[in-house]
Amino acid sequence: MLDNYPDTFAMVQIHVGDPYTYPWGWTRWYYYSPVYVPSTVHDCLLLRIGNQGYSGYLNLYNQRRAVPTDVTIELSGEQVSGRTYQVSAEVCIEPDGEAKTMRIYMVQVLDYWPAYGGYHRNGFKQAATTQDVTLSPGECQVVQREFTFDDDSWAAQDDITIIAWAQKPGSYPSNSDAYQAAIMNWPFTEPECAGDLDGDGKTNQVDLGILLADWHCDDPVNGCAG
């Protein structure tokens, strides 16, 4: 399904009870209490225990894709230093939406990890601390977290993905479903730079010069500098 729906199927594969287990994985396991492996949870709501087969997973995916949402998430990332990157998630409620409180999750996964077996996809690597945001219609809030990538990830940068989602901050299953999710593959989308008129990703004296040169320009096609 990742190959067929790479832009809309935000999957995180969590290991429990093996050498690739992380504490965060156990936290999510106990949140849903799925009893045994394999188990899946679609949109933080639809728990299925045991292998459902491709058609079963596709039906669950389509069922949740059909649910409308008024929440949007845009991801961007920029290098802080070395292997450390700051990831920004801009979470918004559309102008005609409803006010709500959401818990924002951001995790890093590594595709095809662990390498054994040849069937692992989007293996969980690390999670940022969550943040609850309360927004009214038309409002946005940016949540920022830093991720430092381990040796496995740095050796396979093209397989790094950041996944973020906005979830109801309640208990499963009565108040746990996801409002929206977002996917950012490597290389990361850099955040927009306000005032960057020459497109170099920075705001500096060159941009100021373009602004001053164009101050009274009303013919951008033929006569303006920027």
mmCIF file of C-alpha atoms in Angstrom:
data_model
loop_
_atom_site.group_PDB
_atom_site.id
_atom_site.type_symbol
_atom_site.label_atom_id
_atom_site.label_comp_id
_atom_site.label_asym_id
_atom_site.label_seq_id
_atom_site.Cartn_x
_atom_site.Cartn_y
_atom_site.Cartn_z
ATOM 1 C CA MET A 1 0.000 0.000 0.000
ATOM 2 C CA LEU A 2 2.924 2.331 0.592
ATOM 3 C CA ASP A 3 3.912 1.903 -3.036
ATOM 4 C CA ASN A 4 0.366 2.466 -4.303
ATOM 5 C CA TYR A 5 -0.510 5.399 -2.022
ATOM 6 C CA PRO A 6 2.839 7.027 -1.145
ATOM 7 C CA ASP A 7 1.404 10.521 -0.576
ATOM 8 C CA THR A 8 -1.641 9.634 1.523
ATOM 9 C CA PHE A 9 -0.863 6.406 3.386
ATOM 10 C CA ALA A 10 1.126 7.515 6.446
ATOM 11 C CA MET A 11 2.299 4.254 7.987
ATOM 12 C CA VAL A 12 4.425 3.733 11.089
ATOM 13 C CA GLN A 13 5.572 0.161 11.751
ATOM 14 C CA ILE A 14 6.277 -0.367 15.448
ATOM 15 C CA HIS A 15 8.186 -3.340 16.843
ATOM 16 C CA VAL A 16 7.480 -4.820 20.270
ATOM 17 C CA GLY A 17 9.213 -7.700 22.007
ATOM 18 C CA ASP A 18 12.221 -7.904 19.694
ATOM 19 C CA PRO A 19 15.661 -6.219 19.409
ATOM 20 C CA TYR A 20 14.101 -3.339 17.453
ATOM 21 C CA THR A 21 11.709 -2.307 20.215
ATOM 22 C CA TYR A 22 11.673 1.253 21.565
ATOM 23 C CA PRO A 23 9.927 2.474 24.750
ATOM 24 C CA TRP A 24 7.634 4.695 22.668
ATOM 25 C CA GLY A 25 6.486 1.599 20.804
ATOM 26 C CA TRP A 26 5.402 -0.043 24.030
ATOM 27 C CA THR A 27 3.577 3.134 25.008
ATOM 28 C CA ARG A 28 1.508 2.991 21.824
ATOM 29 C CA TRP A 29 1.015 -0.753 22.257
ATOM 30 C CA TYR A 30 -0.489 -0.340 25.709
ATOM 31 C CA TYR A 31 -2.613 2.573 24.500
ATOM 32 C CA TYR A 32 -4.440 0.275 22.069
ATOM 33 C CA SER A 33 -3.886 -3.104 23.855
ATOM 34 C CA PRO A 34 -3.994 -5.156 20.645
ATOM 35 C CA VAL A 35 -3.109 -8.461 22.428
ATOM 36 C CA TYR A 36 -0.702 -9.917 19.859
ATOM 37 C CA VAL A 37 1.347 -9.287 16.718
ATOM 38 C CA PRO A 38 0.562 -8.504 13.970
ATOM 39 C CA SER A 39 -2.023 -5.843 14.713
ATOM 40 C CA THR A 40 -2.888 -2.592 12.972
ATOM 41 C CA VAL A 41 -4.685 0.608 13.901
ATOM 42 C CA HIS A 42 -5.986 2.796 11.082
ATOM 43 C CA ASP A 43 -6.359 6.488 11.848
ATOM 44 C CA CYS A 44 -5.720 5.790 15.553
ATOM 45 C CA LEU A 45 -9.204 4.259 15.695
ATOM 46 C CA LEU A 46 -9.821 1.050 13.719
ATOM 47 C CA LEU A 47 -7.972 -1.765 15.499
ATOM 48 C CA ARG A 48 -7.538 -5.058 13.699
ATOM 49 C CA ILE A 49 -5.753 -8.033 15.265
ATOM 50 C CA GLY A 50 -4.081 -10.511 12.953
ATOM 51 C CA ASN A 51 -3.206 -10.340 9.273
ATOM 52 C CA GLN A 52 -6.055 -8.769 7.301
ATOM 53 C CA GLY A 53 -4.551 -9.206 3.840
ATOM 54 C CA TYR A 54 -4.152 -6.460 1.265
ATOM 55 C CA SER A 55 -7.866 -6.108 0.503
ATOM 56 C CA GLY A 56 -8.713 -5.853 4.184
ATOM 57 C CA TYR A 57 -6.169 -3.113 4.799
ATOM 58 C CA LEU A 58 -7.259 -1.308 1.639
ATOM 59 C CA ASN A 59 -10.876 -1.312 2.804
ATOM 60 C CA LEU A 60 -9.853 0.207 6.137
ATOM 61 C CA TYR A 61 -7.745 2.824 4.362
ATOM 62 C CA ASN A 62 -10.592 3.787 2.024
ATOM 63 C CA GLN A 63 -13.056 3.883 4.908
ATOM 64 C CA ARG A 64 -11.011 6.493 6.751
ATOM 65 C CA ARG A 65 -10.053 8.405 3.602
ATOM 66 C CA ALA A 66 -13.757 9.004 3.028
ATOM 67 C CA VAL A 67 -14.138 10.808 6.369
ATOM 68 C CA PRO A 68 -13.964 14.598 5.801
ATOM 69 C CA THR A 69 -11.602 16.738 7.856
ATOM 70 C CA ASP A 70 -11.126 20.457 8.420
ATOM 71 C CA VAL A 71 -7.525 20.089 9.650
ATOM 72 C CA THR A 72 -4.416 20.594 7.510
ATOM 73 C CA ILE A 73 -0.762 19.880 8.308
ATOM 74 C CA GLU A 74 2.227 21.175 6.338
ATOM 75 C CA LEU A 75 5.701 19.860 7.161
ATOM 76 C CA SER A 76 9.099 21.436 6.563
ATOM 77 C CA GLY A 77 12.600 20.783 7.841
ATOM 78 C CA GLU A 78 15.957 22.508 7.961
ATOM 79 C CA GLN A 79 19.386 21.461 9.150
ATOM 80 C CA VAL A 80 20.528 22.726 12.537
ATOM 81 C CA SER A 81 23.943 21.062 12.449
ATOM 82 C CA GLY A 82 25.316 17.716 11.365
ATOM 83 C CA ARG A 83 22.632 15.070 11.709
ATOM 84 C CA THR A 84 20.231 17.317 13.631
ATOM 85 C CA TYR A 85 17.266 18.867 11.842
ATOM 86 C CA GLN A 86 14.462 21.093 13.035
ATOM 87 C CA VAL A 87 11.086 19.915 11.789
ATOM 88 C CA SER A 88 8.132 22.298 11.682
ATOM 89 C CA ALA A 89 4.504 21.221 11.468
ATOM 90 C CA GLU A 90 2.059 23.985 10.601
ATOM 91 C CA VAL A 91 -1.325 22.813 11.857
ATOM 92 C CA CYS A 92 -4.404 24.716 10.707
ATOM 93 C CA ILE A 93 -8.171 24.551 10.883
ATOM 94 C CA GLU A 94 -9.923 25.637 7.714
ATOM 95 C CA PRO A 95 -12.015 28.831 7.897
ATOM 96 C CA ASP A 96 -15.277 26.887 7.708
ATOM 97 C CA GLY A 97 -14.148 24.252 10.211
ATOM 98 C CA GLU A 98 -14.819 23.744 13.909
ATOM 99 C CA ALA A 99 -12.684 24.751 16.888
ATOM 100 C CA LYS A 100 -10.905 21.841 18.525
ATOM 101 C CA THR A 101 -8.008 20.719 20.706
ATOM 102 C CA MET A 102 -5.565 18.314 19.063
ATOM 103 C CA ARG A 103 -2.507 16.397 20.184
ATOM 104 C CA ILE A 104 0.309 16.736 17.653
ATOM 105 C CA TYR A 105 2.624 13.777 17.128
ATOM 106 C CA MET A 106 5.840 13.760 15.090
ATOM 107 C CA VAL A 107 7.912 10.643 14.496
ATOM 108 C CA GLN A 108 10.784 9.538 12.290
ATOM 109 C CA VAL A 109 10.608 6.259 10.427
ATOM 110 C CA LEU A 110 13.173 4.484 8.251
ATOM 111 C CA ASP A 111 11.904 2.548 5.260
ATOM 112 C CA TYR A 112 13.083 -1.057 4.799
ATOM 113 C CA TRP A 113 14.313 -1.112 8.412
ATOM 114 C CA PRO A 114 15.172 -3.451 9.992
ATOM 115 C CA ALA A 115 16.812 -5.024 6.972
ATOM 116 C CA TYR A 116 16.167 -8.690 7.745
ATOM 117 C CA GLY A 117 13.308 -10.469 6.008
ATOM 118 C CA GLY A 118 12.893 -7.905 3.238
ATOM 119 C CA TYR A 119 9.319 -7.044 4.253
ATOM 120 C CA HIS A 120 9.725 -4.216 6.782
ATOM 121 C CA ARG A 121 8.496 -0.770 5.776
ATOM 122 C CA ASN A 122 8.638 2.569 7.608
ATOM 123 C CA GLY A 123 10.163 1.146 10.765
ATOM 124 C CA PHE A 124 9.772 3.434 13.782
ATOM 125 C CA LYS A 125 13.006 5.106 14.892
ATOM 126 C CA GLN A 126 12.197 8.028 17.194
ATOM 127 C CA ALA A 127 9.379 10.256 18.416
ATOM 128 C CA ALA A 128 9.293 13.881 19.473
ATOM 129 C CA THR A 129 7.383 15.008 22.533
ATOM 130 C CA THR A 130 3.735 15.659 21.799
ATOM 131 C CA GLN A 131 2.079 19.055 22.026
ATOM 132 C CA ASP A 132 -1.587 19.912 22.488
ATOM 133 C CA VAL A 133 -2.881 22.816 20.430
ATOM 134 C CA THR A 134 -6.289 24.489 20.524
ATOM 135 C CA LEU A 135 -7.349 26.284 17.362
ATOM 136 C CA SER A 136 -10.389 28.168 16.117
ATOM 137 C CA PRO A 137 -11.545 28.163 12.480
ATOM 138 C CA GLY A 138 -8.999 29.918 10.261
ATOM 139 C CA GLU A 139 -6.205 29.687 12.849
ATOM 140 C CA CYS A 140 -2.823 27.978 12.534
ATOM 141 C CA GLN A 141 -0.039 27.031 14.907
ATOM 142 C CA VAL A 142 3.490 25.856 14.160
ATOM 143 C CA VAL A 143 4.900 23.022 16.260
ATOM 144 C CA GLN A 144 8.687 22.618 16.046
ATOM 145 C CA ARG A 145 10.829 19.708 17.178
ATOM 146 C CA GLU A 146 14.431 18.627 16.617
ATOM 147 C CA PHE A 147 15.397 15.192 15.317
ATOM 148 C CA THR A 148 18.921 13.775 15.390
ATOM 149 C CA PHE A 149 19.313 10.813 13.059
ATOM 150 C CA ASP A 150 21.116 7.648 14.143
ATOM 151 C CA ASP A 151 23.704 5.665 12.176
ATOM 152 C CA ASP A 152 21.120 3.455 10.468
ATOM 153 C CA SER A 153 19.193 6.471 9.245
ATOM 154 C CA TRP A 154 22.199 8.532 8.214
ATOM 155 C CA ALA A 155 23.512 5.644 6.134
ATOM 156 C CA ALA A 156 20.182 5.459 4.263
ATOM 157 C CA GLN A 157 19.050 9.078 4.092
ATOM 158 C CA ASP A 158 16.726 8.518 1.134
ATOM 159 C CA ASP A 159 14.691 6.175 3.338
ATOM 160 C CA ILE A 160 14.142 8.765 6.110
ATOM 161 C CA THR A 161 10.570 9.992 6.516
ATOM 162 C CA ILE A 162 8.922 12.278 9.060
ATOM 163 C CA ILE A 163 5.276 11.563 9.810
ATOM 164 C CA ALA A 164 3.072 13.929 11.802
ATOM 165 C CA TRP A 165 -0.532 13.595 12.813
ATOM 166 C CA ALA A 166 -3.177 15.462 14.775
ATOM 167 C CA GLN A 167 -5.156 13.217 17.099
ATOM 168 C CA LYS A 168 -7.895 13.658 19.648
ATOM 169 C CA PRO A 169 -6.163 13.850 23.053
ATOM 170 C CA GLY A 170 -8.341 11.247 24.703
ATOM 171 C CA SER A 171 -8.527 7.552 25.458
ATOM 172 C CA TYR A 172 -8.937 4.741 22.965
ATOM 173 C CA PRO A 173 -11.377 4.103 21.366
ATOM 174 C CA SER A 174 -13.914 6.691 22.494
ATOM 175 C CA ASN A 175 -11.786 9.781 21.867
ATOM 176 C CA SER A 176 -8.705 8.819 19.894
ATOM 177 C CA ASP A 177 -9.245 9.147 16.144
ATOM 178 C CA ALA A 178 -6.926 11.171 13.946
ATOM 179 C CA TYR A 179 -7.970 14.419 12.293
ATOM 180 C CA GLN A 180 -5.128 14.590 9.773
ATOM 181 C CA ALA A 181 -1.663 13.231 8.974
ATOM 182 C CA ALA A 182 1.266 14.469 6.891
ATOM 183 C CA ILE A 183 4.300 12.842 5.293
ATOM 184 C CA MET A 184 7.697 14.421 4.570
ATOM 185 C CA ASN A 185 10.276 12.311 2.776
ATOM 186 C CA TRP A 186 13.977 13.012 2.464
ATOM 187 C CA PRO A 187 15.232 15.476 1.276
ATOM 188 C CA PHE A 188 13.070 17.678 3.469
ATOM 189 C CA THR A 189 10.984 20.573 2.236
ATOM 190 C CA GLU A 190 12.647 23.744 3.503
ATOM 191 C CA PRO A 191 10.445 26.298 5.293
ATOM 192 C CA GLU A 192 9.375 29.335 3.333
ATOM 193 C CA CYS A 193 11.523 32.390 3.932
ATOM 194 C CA ALA A 194 9.532 35.618 4.127
ATOM 195 C CA GLY A 195 11.167 38.405 2.136
ATOM 196 C CA ASP A 196 13.355 36.076 0.053
ATOM 197 C CA LEU A 197 12.999 37.911 -3.252
ATOM 198 C CA ASP A 198 15.919 36.312 -5.100
ATOM 199 C CA GLY A 199 15.033 32.750 -4.174
ATOM 200 C CA ASP A 200 18.263 31.812 -2.383
ATOM 201 C CA GLY A 201 16.501 30.784 0.839
ATOM 202 C CA LYS A 202 17.795 33.759 2.844
ATOM 203 C CA THR A 203 16.693 37.295 3.594
ATOM 204 C CA ASN A 204 19.609 39.694 3.182
ATOM 205 C CA GLN A 205 20.792 42.957 1.593
ATOM 206 C CA VAL A 206 20.274 41.596 -1.908
ATOM 207 C CA ASP A 207 16.563 41.196 -1.188
ATOM 208 C CA LEU A 208 16.454 44.696 0.293
ATOM 209 C CA GLY A 209 18.031 46.069 -2.881
ATOM 210 C CA ILE A 210 15.400 44.352 -5.019
ATOM 211 C CA LEU A 211 12.643 45.735 -2.808
ATOM 212 C CA LEU A 212 13.955 49.308 -3.046
ATOM 213 C CA ALA A 213 14.489 49.048 -6.803
ATOM 214 C CA ASP A 214 10.911 47.896 -7.263
ATOM 215 C CA TRP A 215 9.366 50.360 -4.816
ATOM 216 C CA HIS A 216 7.358 52.231 -7.453
ATOM 217 C CA CYS A 217 7.455 49.591 -10.192
ATOM 218 C CA ASP A 218 4.088 48.738 -11.735
ATOM 219 C CA ASP A 219 5.378 46.676 -14.682
ATOM 220 C CA PRO A 220 6.914 43.499 -13.212
ATOM 221 C CA VAL A 221 7.084 41.765 -16.606
ATOM 222 C CA ASN A 222 9.289 44.348 -18.322
ATOM 223 C CA GLY A 223 10.646 46.779 -15.805
ATOM 224 C CA CYS A 224 10.960 45.419 -12.260
ATOM 225 C CA ALA A 225 14.133 43.974 -10.792
ATOM 226 C CA GLY A 226 12.571 41.089 -8.869
#
